Coordinates of C-alpha atoms in Angstrom, one line a residue:
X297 CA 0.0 0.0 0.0
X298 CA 3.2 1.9 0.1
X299 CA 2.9 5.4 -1.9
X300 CA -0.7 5.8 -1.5
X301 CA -2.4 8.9 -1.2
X302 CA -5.3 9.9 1.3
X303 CA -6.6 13.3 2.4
X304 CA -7.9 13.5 5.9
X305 CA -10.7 15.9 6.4
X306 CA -11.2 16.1 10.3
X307 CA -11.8 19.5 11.9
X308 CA -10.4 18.5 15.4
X309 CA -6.4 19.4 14.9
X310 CA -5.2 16.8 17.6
X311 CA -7.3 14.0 15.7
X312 CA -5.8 15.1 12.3
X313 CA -2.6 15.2 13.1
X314 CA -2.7 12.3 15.5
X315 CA -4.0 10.6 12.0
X316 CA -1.7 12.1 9.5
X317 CA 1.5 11.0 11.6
X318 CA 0.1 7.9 12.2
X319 CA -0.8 6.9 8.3
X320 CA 2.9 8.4 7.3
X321 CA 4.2 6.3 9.3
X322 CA 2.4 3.2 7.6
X323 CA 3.8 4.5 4.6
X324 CA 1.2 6.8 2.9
X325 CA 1.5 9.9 1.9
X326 CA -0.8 12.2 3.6
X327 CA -2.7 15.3 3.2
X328 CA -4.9 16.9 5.8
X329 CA -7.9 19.7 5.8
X330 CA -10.1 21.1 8.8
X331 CA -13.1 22.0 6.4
X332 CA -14.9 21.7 3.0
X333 CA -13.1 24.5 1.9
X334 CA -9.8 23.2 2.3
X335 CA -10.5 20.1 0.9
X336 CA -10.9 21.7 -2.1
X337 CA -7.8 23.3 -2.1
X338 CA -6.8 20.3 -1.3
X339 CA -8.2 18.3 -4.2
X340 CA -7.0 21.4 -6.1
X341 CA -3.5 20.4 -5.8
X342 CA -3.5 16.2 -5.6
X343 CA -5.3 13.4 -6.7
X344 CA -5.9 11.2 -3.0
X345 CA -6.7 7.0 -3.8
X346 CA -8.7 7.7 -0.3
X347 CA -10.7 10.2 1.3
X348 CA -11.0 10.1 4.7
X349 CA -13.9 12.4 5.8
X350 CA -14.9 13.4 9.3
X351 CA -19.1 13.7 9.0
X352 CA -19.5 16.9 11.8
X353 CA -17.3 19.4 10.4
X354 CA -17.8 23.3 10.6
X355 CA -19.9 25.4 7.6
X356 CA -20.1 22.7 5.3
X357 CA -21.0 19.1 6.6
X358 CA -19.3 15.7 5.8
X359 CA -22.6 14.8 4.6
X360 CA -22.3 17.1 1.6
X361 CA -18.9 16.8 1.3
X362 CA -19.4 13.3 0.3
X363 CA -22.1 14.3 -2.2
X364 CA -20.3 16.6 -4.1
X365 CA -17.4 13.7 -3.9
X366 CA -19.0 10.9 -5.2
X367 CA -20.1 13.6 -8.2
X368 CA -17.0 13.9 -9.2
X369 CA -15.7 10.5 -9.6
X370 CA -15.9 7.0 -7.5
X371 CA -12.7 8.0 -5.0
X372 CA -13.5 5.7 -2.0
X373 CA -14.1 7.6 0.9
X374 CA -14.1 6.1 4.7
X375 CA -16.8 8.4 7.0
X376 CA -15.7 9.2 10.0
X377 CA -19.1 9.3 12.4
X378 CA -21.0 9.3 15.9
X379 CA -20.6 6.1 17.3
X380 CA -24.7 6.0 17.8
X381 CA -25.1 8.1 15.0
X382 CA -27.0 5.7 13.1
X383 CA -29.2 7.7 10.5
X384 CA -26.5 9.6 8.9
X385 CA -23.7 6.6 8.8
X386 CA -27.3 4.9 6.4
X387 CA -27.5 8.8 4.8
X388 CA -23.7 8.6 4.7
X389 CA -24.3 5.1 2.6
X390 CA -26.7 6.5 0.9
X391 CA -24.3 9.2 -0.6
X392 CA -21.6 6.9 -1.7
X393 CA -19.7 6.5 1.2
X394 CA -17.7 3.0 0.7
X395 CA -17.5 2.5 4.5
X396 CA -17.7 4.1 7.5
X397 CA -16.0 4.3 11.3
X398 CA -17.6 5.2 14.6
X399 CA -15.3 7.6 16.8
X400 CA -13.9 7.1 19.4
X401 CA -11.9 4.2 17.2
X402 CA -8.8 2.6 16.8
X403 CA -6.3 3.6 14.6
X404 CA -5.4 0.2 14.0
X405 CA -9.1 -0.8 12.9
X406 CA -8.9 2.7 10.7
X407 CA -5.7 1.4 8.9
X408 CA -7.7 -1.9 8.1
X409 CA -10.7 -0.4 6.8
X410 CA -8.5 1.6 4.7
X411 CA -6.3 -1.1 3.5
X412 CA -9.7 -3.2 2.8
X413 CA -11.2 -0.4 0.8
X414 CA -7.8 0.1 -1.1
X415 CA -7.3 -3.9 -2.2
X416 CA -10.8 -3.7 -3.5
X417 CA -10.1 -0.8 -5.7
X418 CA -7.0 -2.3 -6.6
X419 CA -8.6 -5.4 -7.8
X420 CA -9.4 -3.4 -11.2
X421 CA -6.1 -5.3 -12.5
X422 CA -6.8 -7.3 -15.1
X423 CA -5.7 -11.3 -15.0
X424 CA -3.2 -11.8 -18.2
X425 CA -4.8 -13.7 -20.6
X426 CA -8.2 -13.5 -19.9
X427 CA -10.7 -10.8 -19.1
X428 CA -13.7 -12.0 -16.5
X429 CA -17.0 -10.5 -18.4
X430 CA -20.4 -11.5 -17.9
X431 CA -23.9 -10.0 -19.0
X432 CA -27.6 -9.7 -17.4
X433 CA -30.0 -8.4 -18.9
X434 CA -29.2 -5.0 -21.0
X435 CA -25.6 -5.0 -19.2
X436 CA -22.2 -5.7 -19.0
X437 CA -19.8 -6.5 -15.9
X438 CA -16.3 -6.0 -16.3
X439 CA -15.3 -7.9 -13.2
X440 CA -11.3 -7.3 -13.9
X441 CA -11.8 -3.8 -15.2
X442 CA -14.1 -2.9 -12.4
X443 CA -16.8 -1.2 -14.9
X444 CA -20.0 -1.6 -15.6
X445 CA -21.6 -0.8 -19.4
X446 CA -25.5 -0.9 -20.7
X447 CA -26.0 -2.7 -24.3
X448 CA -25.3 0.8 -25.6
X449 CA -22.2 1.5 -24.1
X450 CA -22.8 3.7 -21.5
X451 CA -21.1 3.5 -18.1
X452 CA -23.2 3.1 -15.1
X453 CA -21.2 4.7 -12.5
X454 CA -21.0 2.9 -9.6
X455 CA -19.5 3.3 -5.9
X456 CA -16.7 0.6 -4.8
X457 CA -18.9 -0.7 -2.6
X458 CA -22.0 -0.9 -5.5
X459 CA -19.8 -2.2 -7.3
X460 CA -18.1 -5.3 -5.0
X461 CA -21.7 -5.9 -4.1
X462 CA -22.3 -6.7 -7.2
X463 CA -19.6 -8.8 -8.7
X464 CA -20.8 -11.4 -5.1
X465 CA -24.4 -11.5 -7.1
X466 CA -23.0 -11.8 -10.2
X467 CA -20.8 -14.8 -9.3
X468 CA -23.5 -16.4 -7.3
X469 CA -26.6 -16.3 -9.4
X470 CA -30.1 -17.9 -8.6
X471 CA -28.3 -18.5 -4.8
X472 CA -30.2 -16.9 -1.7
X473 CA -27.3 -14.9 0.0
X474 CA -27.4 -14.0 3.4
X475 CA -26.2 -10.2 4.9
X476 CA -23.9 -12.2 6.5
X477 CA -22.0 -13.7 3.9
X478 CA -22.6 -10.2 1.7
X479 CA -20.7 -8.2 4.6
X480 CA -17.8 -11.3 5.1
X481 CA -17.2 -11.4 1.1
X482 CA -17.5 -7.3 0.7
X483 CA -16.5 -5.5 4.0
X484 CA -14.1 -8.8 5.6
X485 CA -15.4 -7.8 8.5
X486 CA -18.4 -9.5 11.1
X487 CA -21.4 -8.3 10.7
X488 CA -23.1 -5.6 13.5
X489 CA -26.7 -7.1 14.2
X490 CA -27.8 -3.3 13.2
X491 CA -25.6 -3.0 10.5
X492 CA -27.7 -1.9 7.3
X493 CA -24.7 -1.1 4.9
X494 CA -25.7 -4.1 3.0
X495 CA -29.4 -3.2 2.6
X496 CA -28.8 -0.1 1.7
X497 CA -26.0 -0.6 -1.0
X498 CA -28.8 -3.0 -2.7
X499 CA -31.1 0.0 -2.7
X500 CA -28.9 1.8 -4.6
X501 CA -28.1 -0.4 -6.9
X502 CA -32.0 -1.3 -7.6
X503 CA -31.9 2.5 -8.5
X504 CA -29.7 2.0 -11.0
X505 CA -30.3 -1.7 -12.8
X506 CA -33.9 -2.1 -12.0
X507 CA -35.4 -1.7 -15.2
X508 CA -39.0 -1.0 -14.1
X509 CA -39.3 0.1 -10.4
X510 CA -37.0 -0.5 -8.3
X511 CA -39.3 -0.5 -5.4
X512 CA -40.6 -4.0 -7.4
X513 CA -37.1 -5.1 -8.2
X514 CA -36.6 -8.1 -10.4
X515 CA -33.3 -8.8 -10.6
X516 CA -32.1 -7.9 -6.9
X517 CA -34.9 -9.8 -4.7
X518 CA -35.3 -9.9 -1.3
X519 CA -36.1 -13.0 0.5
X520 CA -38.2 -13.0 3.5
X521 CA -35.8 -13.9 6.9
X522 CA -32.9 -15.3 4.4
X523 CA -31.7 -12.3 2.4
X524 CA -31.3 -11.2 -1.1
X525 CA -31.1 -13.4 -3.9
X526 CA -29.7 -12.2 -7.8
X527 CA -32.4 -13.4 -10.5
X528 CA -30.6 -12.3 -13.5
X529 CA -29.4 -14.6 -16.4
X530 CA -26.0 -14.4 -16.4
X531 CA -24.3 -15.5 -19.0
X532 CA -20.2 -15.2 -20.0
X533 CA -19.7 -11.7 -22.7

C-alpha cells in the first residue's frame, strides 16, 4: 500500500494530526484539511486513492462533502461518524460512502478499513490472458476492469462498494445470499446485528439496474428472513 495517497478531512487538529502521523508512518503519503473548503484546495493540488472524511465538520458538513465527492468521480471515501449516529452513517451510505468508522476508534481498525477499501479498488487489475465479463439483462460486468456498461455502451457509475456488491451477485446467481455472507465477502469484517450497509448498497443499486421500479425489483430480490437473492441470467460476454 506503500505510496498511496489519502486526504484526511477532520476539523479536530489533535485527531488530524494524531491521524496524519500515524498513516505516514504506515507508509502513505498524507494530506490533511479542517473544512470543506480546504478540501478543495486540497483536491486542487493532488489526486488522494482515499478520502478520509470526518461527517461533523464546521460550515459545510461531511454529509455534503461526500455528495459533491461521489459527483466527481468513484474516489473511495471512509466516514468518519458518531458512534450512535446511526441515520447519517445509512445517509452517509446512501451518498456513496464506501464504508464508514464510529469515533472514538482505533487507529489500527482505521488502517484496516483503509487497507480493505484500497485492495478492493485495486482489484481493477486485469488477469493476463483472460478478461472476467459476464452479462444480465441490457448489461455488462467487467469484473477485472471494475466497470460496468449498458448494451449501448454507457457507463453506469458505480461506488466501490455498488460495485463489489455486485460482482458477489454476479458470481453467485439464482443462490439466496445472506447479509452475512454479503458483509464477510465485501466489507471482511463481522457483521453488526444493526448493520444496514448491505441493505442499503442493494437499494442503490435497484436505482440504478432495476429496469422498471426499483421499489418492485426483479433482478435484486429480497427473500423473507434469508436475504437477497440475484435473479438475473448471467451469461459469460
Amino acid at each position: 500500500m506503500n505510496g498511496k495517497v489519502i486526504l484526511v478531512v477532520e476539523d479536530d487538529h489533535d485527531i488530524r494530526s494524531l491521524l496524519a502521523d500515524f498513516l505516514k508512518r504506515e507508509g502513505f503519503t498524507v494530506g490533511v484539511a479542517e473544512d470543506g473548503a480546504a478540501a478543495d484546495r486540497a483536491l486542487a493540488s493532488m489526486t488522494p486513492d482515499l478520502v478520509v472524511l470526518d461527517l461533523m465538520l464546521p460550515g459545510e458538513d461531511g454529509l455534503s462533502i461526500c455528495r459533491r465527492l461521489r459527483a466527481r468521480g468513484a474516489t473511495p471515501i471512509l466516514m468518519l461518524t458518531a458512534k450512535n449516529d446511526d441515520i447519517d452513517r445509512i445517509v452517509g451510505l446512501e451518498l456513496g460512502a464506501d464504508d464508514y468508522l464510529g469515533k472514538p476508534f482505533n487507529p489500527r481498525e482505521l488502517l484496516a478499513r483503509i487497507r480493505a477499501i484500497l485492495r478492493r479498488a485495486e482489484a481493477a487489475v486485469i488477469r493476463a490472458g483472460e478478461r472476467r465479463r459476464r452479462s444480465f439483462g441490457r448489461f455488462v460486468i467487467d469484473l477485472d476492469a471494475r466497470r460496468v456498461e449498458q448494451a449501448d455502451g454507457t457507463i453506469v457509475p458505480l461506488t466501490s462498494a455498488e460495485f463489489d456488491l455486485l460482482a458477489c451477485f454476479v458470481e453467485r446467481p439464482r443462490r439466496v445470499l445472506t447479509r452475512d455472507q454479503l458483509l464477510d465477502w465485501t466489507r471482511g469484517r463481522s457483521a453488526d446485528p444493526f448493520d444496514r450497509t448491505i441493505d442499503v448498497t442493494v437499494s442503490r443499486l435497484r436505482k440504478k439496474l432495476e429496469t422498471a421500479d426499483p421499489s418492485a425489483p426483479a433482478l435484486v430480490t429480497t427473500v423473507r428472513n434469508g436475504g437477497y437473492l440475484f435473479a438475473g441470467d448471467v451469461k459469460d460476454a
